[in-house]
PDB file of C-alpha atoms in Angstrom:
ATOM      1  CA  UNK A 792       0.000   0.000   0.000  1.00 41.00           C
ATOM      2  CA  UNK A 793       2.761   2.448   0.883  1.00 42.00           C
ATOM      3  CA  UNK A 794       4.507   1.710  -2.394  1.00 41.00           C
ATOM      4  CA  UNK A 795       1.502   2.619  -4.564  1.00 43.00           C
ATOM      5  CA  UNK A 796       0.717   5.658  -2.399  1.00 45.00           C
ATOM      6  CA  UNK A 797       4.274   6.895  -2.843  1.00 47.00           C
ATOM      7  CA  UNK A 798       4.207   6.386  -6.588  1.00 49.00           C
ATOM      8  CA  UNK A 799       0.794   7.958  -7.157  1.00 57.00           C
ATOM      9  CA  UNK A 800       1.987  11.596  -7.233  1.00 61.00           C
ATOM     10  CA  UNK A 801       4.734  10.655  -9.692  1.00 68.00           C
ATOM     11  CA  UNK A 802       2.258   8.844 -11.931  1.00 78.00           C
ATOM     12  CA  UNK A 803       0.015  11.893 -11.834  1.00 75.00           C
ATOM     13  CA  UNK A 804       2.965  14.159 -12.568  1.00 77.00           C
ATOM     14  CA  UNK A 805       3.864  12.034 -15.599  1.00 82.00           C
ATOM     15  CA  UNK A 806       0.272  12.043 -16.849  1.00 84.00           C
ATOM     16  CA  UNK A 807       0.034  15.795 -16.331  1.00 87.00           C
ATOM     17  CA  UNK A 808       3.172  16.333 -18.379  1.00 88.00           C
ATOM     18  CA  UNK A 809       1.804  13.975 -21.022  1.00 90.00           C
ATOM     19  CA  UNK A 810      -1.427  16.005 -21.173  1.00 90.00           C
ATOM     20  CA  UNK A 811       0.538  19.212 -21.767  1.00 91.00           C
ATOM     21  CA  UNK A 812       2.818  17.604 -24.348  1.00 90.00           C
ATOM     22  CA  UNK A 813      -0.188  16.235 -26.233  1.00 90.00           C
ATOM     23  CA  UNK A 814      -2.023  19.553 -26.164  1.00 91.00           C
ATOM     24  CA  UNK A 815       0.864  21.712 -27.383  1.00 93.00           C
ATOM     25  CA  UNK A 816       2.604  19.059 -29.482  1.00 90.00           C
ATOM     26  CA  UNK A 817       5.888  19.559 -27.627  1.00 90.00           C
ATOM     27  CA  UNK A 818       8.714  17.059 -27.917  1.00 91.00           C
ATOM     28  CA  UNK A 819       9.417  15.633 -24.449  1.00 89.00           C
ATOM     29  CA  UNK A 820      13.114  16.427 -24.922  1.00 91.00           C
ATOM     30  CA  UNK A 821      12.208  20.126 -25.173  1.00 93.00           C
ATOM     31  CA  UNK A 822      10.051  20.228 -22.028  1.00 91.00           C
ATOM     32  CA  UNK A 823      11.460  22.405 -19.237  1.00 93.00           C
ATOM     33  CA  UNK A 824       9.833  23.739 -16.107  1.00 93.00           C
ATOM     34  CA  UNK A 825      10.606  27.345 -16.927  1.00 96.00           C
ATOM     35  CA  UNK A 826       8.639  27.310 -20.188  1.00 96.00           C
ATOM     36  CA  UNK A 827       5.763  29.763 -19.945  1.00 97.00           C
ATOM     37  CA  UNK A 828       2.326  28.346 -20.631  1.00 96.00           C
ATOM     38  CA  UNK A 829       0.935  31.272 -22.588  1.00 96.00           C
ATOM     39  CA  UNK A 830       4.180  32.473 -24.159  1.00 96.00           C
ATOM     40  CA  UNK A 831       6.593  29.631 -24.879  1.00 96.00           C
ATOM     41  CA  UNK A 832       3.924  26.937 -25.158  1.00 95.00           C
ATOM     42  CA  UNK A 833       1.377  29.235 -26.833  1.00 96.00           C
ATOM     43  CA  UNK A 834      -1.490  27.945 -24.694  1.00 95.00           C
ATOM     44  CA  UNK A 835      -4.723  29.900 -24.666  1.00 95.00           C
ATOM     45  CA  UNK A 836      -7.597  29.442 -22.212  1.00 94.00           C
ATOM     46  CA  UNK A 837      -9.096  26.614 -24.269  1.00 95.00           C
ATOM     47  CA  UNK A 838      -5.906  24.566 -24.452  1.00 95.00           C
ATOM     48  CA  UNK A 839      -5.051  25.214 -20.792  1.00 95.00           C
ATOM     49  CA  UNK A 840      -8.485  24.125 -19.615  1.00 93.00           C
ATOM     50  CA  UNK A 841      -8.333  21.059 -21.881  1.00 94.00           C
ATOM     51  CA  UNK A 842      -5.201  20.050 -19.966  1.00 93.00           C
ATOM     52  CA  UNK A 843      -6.832  20.900 -16.627  1.00 94.00           C
ATOM     53  CA  UNK A 844      -9.941  18.848 -17.466  1.00 94.00           C
ATOM     54  CA  UNK A 845      -7.837  15.850 -18.447  1.00 91.00           C
ATOM     55  CA  UNK A 846      -5.678  16.085 -15.317  1.00 89.00           C
ATOM     56  CA  UNK A 847      -8.686  16.525 -13.029  1.00 91.00           C
ATOM     57  CA  UNK A 848     -10.413  13.530 -14.609  1.00 90.00           C
ATOM     58  CA  UNK A 849      -7.387  11.239 -14.496  1.00 86.00           C
ATOM     59  CA  UNK A 850      -6.134  12.288 -11.048  1.00 85.00           C
ATOM     60  CA  UNK A 851      -9.619  12.662  -9.550  1.00 87.00           C
ATOM     61  CA  UNK A 852      -8.789  16.087  -8.123  1.00 89.00           C
ATOM     62  CA  UNK A 853     -10.246  19.563  -8.542  1.00 92.00           C
ATOM     63  CA  UNK A 854      -8.039  22.535  -9.359  1.00 93.00           C
ATOM     64  CA  UNK A 855      -9.397  25.964  -8.397  1.00 92.00           C
ATOM     65  CA  UNK A 856      -9.879  28.450 -11.222  1.00 93.00           C
ATOM     66  CA  UNK A 857      -8.193  31.181  -9.151  1.00 93.00           C
ATOM     67  CA  UNK A 858      -5.093  29.019  -8.754  1.00 92.00           C
ATOM     68  CA  UNK A 859      -5.029  28.112 -12.450  1.00 95.00           C
ATOM     69  CA  UNK A 860      -5.074  31.808 -13.362  1.00 94.00           C
ATOM     70  CA  UNK A 861      -1.860  32.271 -11.347  1.00 95.00           C
ATOM     71  CA  UNK A 862       0.103  29.638 -13.245  1.00 96.00           C
ATOM     72  CA  UNK A 863       2.818  31.125 -15.414  1.00 97.00           C
ATOM     73  CA  UNK A 864       5.176  28.240 -16.154  1.00 97.00           C
ATOM     74  CA  UNK A 865       4.971  24.537 -16.839  1.00 94.00           C
ATOM     75  CA  UNK A 866       6.523  24.005 -13.405  1.00 93.00           C
ATOM     76  CA  UNK A 867       3.661  25.985 -11.794  1.00 95.00           C
ATOM     77  CA  UNK A 868       1.148  23.631 -13.379  1.00 93.00           C
ATOM     78  CA  UNK A 869       3.024  20.493 -12.359  1.00 89.00           C
ATOM     79  CA  UNK A 870       3.596  21.667  -8.777  1.00 91.00           C
ATOM     80  CA  UNK A 871      -0.098  22.572  -8.395  1.00 92.00           C
ATOM     81  CA  UNK A 872      -1.206  19.156  -9.641  1.00 88.00           C
ATOM     82  CA  UNK A 873       1.273  17.360  -7.399  1.00 86.00           C
ATOM     83  CA  UNK A 874       0.095  19.415  -4.400  1.00 89.00           C
ATOM     84  CA  UNK A 875      -3.568  18.723  -5.210  1.00 88.00           C
ATOM     85  CA  UNK A 876      -2.905  14.981  -5.391  1.00 83.00           C
ATOM     86  CA  UNK A 877      -0.837  14.983  -2.215  1.00 83.00           C
ATOM     87  CA  UNK A 878      -3.560  16.841  -0.312  1.00 82.00           C
ATOM     88  CA  UNK A 879      -6.395  14.741  -1.752  1.00 70.00           C
TER      89      UNK A 879
END
């Protein structure tokens, strides 16, 4: 039980990254935490919320709209998802 509980946030982190990569068609080798969502990754509200919906569905968590609006970088998104899963 401890093993799967420990791995769950990492699985969610991987799936969250996969959701972003799929949405913006980014090569995994080019993914870096400092990439900006709206600038470097050219995400608009529709693409960002497509990622959020997928992550929420797969991780069974809810991410607050106010928090999502504060995300600037890919790292912000991944940290928020990891925190949501850890606190779930």
